[in-house]
């Protein structure tokens, strides 16, 4: 299960799992899982993915991905992720 979790690594402070990936019943959000799986395929570091989820994205007309995860826009989120990190993955 740890492989499916988005983790944020902070020097000397530890590892944190952002709440946006959990549904109210504490199960993992399937949209975030799909996005994170693609991010790992693109070799996008966890911290970069977590930040991308929380800030307005020009690739999504200024919307924050975290706000769109409950809509029926998974394909738009995947395209936005790929556009944002095109040629920038580690």
PDB file of C-alpha atoms in Angstrom:
ATOM      1  CA  UNK A   1       0.000   0.000   0.000  1.00  0.00           C
ATOM      2  CA  UNK A   2       2.874   2.411   0.686  1.00  0.00           C
ATOM      3  CA  UNK A   3       3.738   2.297  -3.020  1.00  0.00           C
ATOM      4  CA  UNK A   4       0.329   3.796  -3.790  1.00  0.00           C
ATOM      5  CA  UNK A   5       0.634   6.651  -1.303  1.00  0.00           C
ATOM      6  CA  UNK A   6       1.813  10.095  -2.250  1.00  0.00           C
ATOM      7  CA  UNK A   7       4.486  10.991   0.261  1.00  0.00           C
ATOM      8  CA  UNK A   8       6.101  14.354   0.922  1.00  0.00           C
ATOM      9  CA  UNK A   9       9.643  14.188   2.191  1.00  0.00           C
ATOM     10  CA  UNK A  10      10.877  17.026   4.393  1.00  0.00           C
ATOM     11  CA  UNK A  11      14.550  17.100   5.394  1.00  0.00           C
ATOM     12  CA  UNK A  12      15.079  15.955   8.972  1.00  0.00           C
ATOM     13  CA  UNK A  13      11.344  16.304   9.734  1.00  0.00           C
ATOM     14  CA  UNK A  14      10.038  13.087   8.252  1.00  0.00           C
ATOM     15  CA  UNK A  15       7.591  11.865   5.675  1.00  0.00           C
ATOM     16  CA  UNK A  16       4.009  13.058   5.372  1.00  0.00           C
ATOM     17  CA  UNK A  17       1.022  11.792   3.376  1.00  0.00           C
ATOM     18  CA  UNK A  18      -1.189  14.638   2.097  1.00  0.00           C
ATOM     19  CA  UNK A  19      -4.857  14.308   2.975  1.00  0.00           C
ATOM     20  CA  UNK A  20      -6.069  15.025  -0.562  1.00  0.00           C
ATOM     21  CA  UNK A  21      -5.467  11.407  -1.499  1.00  0.00           C
ATOM     22  CA  UNK A  22      -7.948  10.050   1.041  1.00  0.00           C
ATOM     23  CA  UNK A  23     -11.725   9.910   0.802  1.00  0.00           C
ATOM     24  CA  UNK A  24     -13.840  10.642   3.913  1.00  0.00           C
ATOM     25  CA  UNK A  25     -13.864   6.913   4.800  1.00  0.00           C
ATOM     26  CA  UNK A  26     -10.007   6.959   4.678  1.00  0.00           C
ATOM     27  CA  UNK A  27      -9.797   4.809   1.541  1.00  0.00           C
ATOM     28  CA  UNK A  28      -7.548   6.020  -1.246  1.00  0.00           C
ATOM     29  CA  UNK A  29      -9.163   8.241  -3.863  1.00  0.00           C
ATOM     30  CA  UNK A  30      -9.144   6.316  -7.181  1.00  0.00           C
ATOM     31  CA  UNK A  31      -8.606   9.502  -9.220  1.00  0.00           C
ATOM     32  CA  UNK A  32      -5.517  10.417  -7.213  1.00  0.00           C
ATOM     33  CA  UNK A  33      -4.279   6.824  -7.504  1.00  0.00           C
ATOM     34  CA  UNK A  34      -4.566   6.981 -11.290  1.00  0.00           C
ATOM     35  CA  UNK A  35      -2.832  10.355 -11.467  1.00  0.00           C
ATOM     36  CA  UNK A  36      -0.086   9.248  -9.099  1.00  0.00           C
ATOM     37  CA  UNK A  37       0.483   6.046 -11.061  1.00  0.00           C
ATOM     38  CA  UNK A  38       0.980   8.123 -14.213  1.00  0.00           C
ATOM     39  CA  UNK A  39       3.273  10.509 -12.328  1.00  0.00           C
ATOM     40  CA  UNK A  40       5.428   7.556 -11.280  1.00  0.00           C
ATOM     41  CA  UNK A  41       5.551   6.339 -14.909  1.00  0.00           C
ATOM     42  CA  UNK A  42       6.736   9.823 -15.891  1.00  0.00           C
ATOM     43  CA  UNK A  43       9.274   9.709 -13.039  1.00  0.00           C
ATOM     44  CA  UNK A  44       7.845  12.781 -11.351  1.00  0.00           C
ATOM     45  CA  UNK A  45       9.084  12.990  -7.747  1.00  0.00           C
ATOM     46  CA  UNK A  46       6.482  12.672  -4.980  1.00  0.00           C
ATOM     47  CA  UNK A  47       7.053  16.219  -3.706  1.00  0.00           C
ATOM     48  CA  UNK A  48       6.557  17.720  -7.186  1.00  0.00           C
ATOM     49  CA  UNK A  49       3.370  15.724  -7.732  1.00  0.00           C
ATOM     50  CA  UNK A  50       1.960  16.773  -4.346  1.00  0.00           C
ATOM     51  CA  UNK A  51       2.710  20.425  -5.086  1.00  0.00           C
ATOM     52  CA  UNK A  52       1.155  20.147  -8.569  1.00  0.00           C
ATOM     53  CA  UNK A  53      -2.033  18.806  -6.989  1.00  0.00           C
ATOM     54  CA  UNK A  54      -2.368  21.828  -4.700  1.00  0.00           C
ATOM     55  CA  UNK A  55      -1.504  24.867  -6.847  1.00  0.00           C
ATOM     56  CA  UNK A  56      -3.386  26.477  -9.738  1.00  0.00           C
ATOM     57  CA  UNK A  57      -2.317  24.872 -13.011  1.00  0.00           C
ATOM     58  CA  UNK A  58      -2.074  26.809 -16.276  1.00  0.00           C
ATOM     59  CA  UNK A  59      -2.639  23.465 -18.053  1.00  0.00           C
ATOM     60  CA  UNK A  60      -6.050  23.291 -16.314  1.00  0.00           C
ATOM     61  CA  UNK A  61      -7.125  26.892 -16.992  1.00  0.00           C
ATOM     62  CA  UNK A  62      -5.926  27.968 -13.571  1.00  0.00           C
ATOM     63  CA  UNK A  63      -7.819  25.328 -11.606  1.00  0.00           C
ATOM     64  CA  UNK A  64      -6.143  23.343  -8.857  1.00  0.00           C
ATOM     65  CA  UNK A  65      -6.027  19.605  -9.644  1.00  0.00           C
ATOM     66  CA  UNK A  66      -7.099  18.838  -6.075  1.00  0.00           C
ATOM     67  CA  UNK A  67     -10.360  20.703  -6.715  1.00  0.00           C
ATOM     68  CA  UNK A  68     -11.070  18.769  -9.921  1.00  0.00           C
ATOM     69  CA  UNK A  69     -10.465  15.269  -8.571  1.00  0.00           C
ATOM     70  CA  UNK A  70     -14.114  14.798  -7.575  1.00  0.00           C
ATOM     71  CA  UNK A  71     -15.407  15.832 -10.995  1.00  0.00           C
ATOM     72  CA  UNK A  72     -15.634  13.686 -14.090  1.00  0.00           C
ATOM     73  CA  UNK A  73     -12.438  15.191 -15.484  1.00  0.00           C
ATOM     74  CA  UNK A  74      -9.861  12.480 -14.883  1.00  0.00           C
ATOM     75  CA  UNK A  75      -8.735  12.564 -18.506  1.00  0.00           C
ATOM     76  CA  UNK A  76      -8.268  16.354 -18.317  1.00  0.00           C
ATOM     77  CA  UNK A  77      -6.225  15.925 -15.140  1.00  0.00           C
ATOM     78  CA  UNK A  78      -4.003  13.327 -16.819  1.00  0.00           C
ATOM     79  CA  UNK A  79      -3.447  15.635 -19.797  1.00  0.00           C
ATOM     80  CA  UNK A  80      -2.717  18.527 -17.424  1.00  0.00           C
ATOM     81  CA  UNK A  81      -0.190  16.436 -15.527  1.00  0.00           C
ATOM     82  CA  UNK A  82       1.592  15.412 -18.717  1.00  0.00           C
ATOM     83  CA  UNK A  83       1.612  18.960 -20.107  1.00  0.00           C
ATOM     84  CA  UNK A  84       2.964  20.405 -16.892  1.00  0.00           C
ATOM     85  CA  UNK A  85       5.844  17.971 -16.590  1.00  0.00           C
ATOM     86  CA  UNK A  86       6.587  17.392 -20.271  1.00  0.00           C
ATOM     87  CA  UNK A  87      10.352  17.209 -20.554  1.00  0.00           C
ATOM     88  CA  UNK A  88      10.872  18.050 -16.857  1.00  0.00           C
ATOM     89  CA  UNK A  89      10.647  14.648 -15.173  1.00  0.00           C
ATOM     90  CA  UNK A  90      13.671  13.440 -13.232  1.00  0.00           C
TER      91      UNK A  90
END
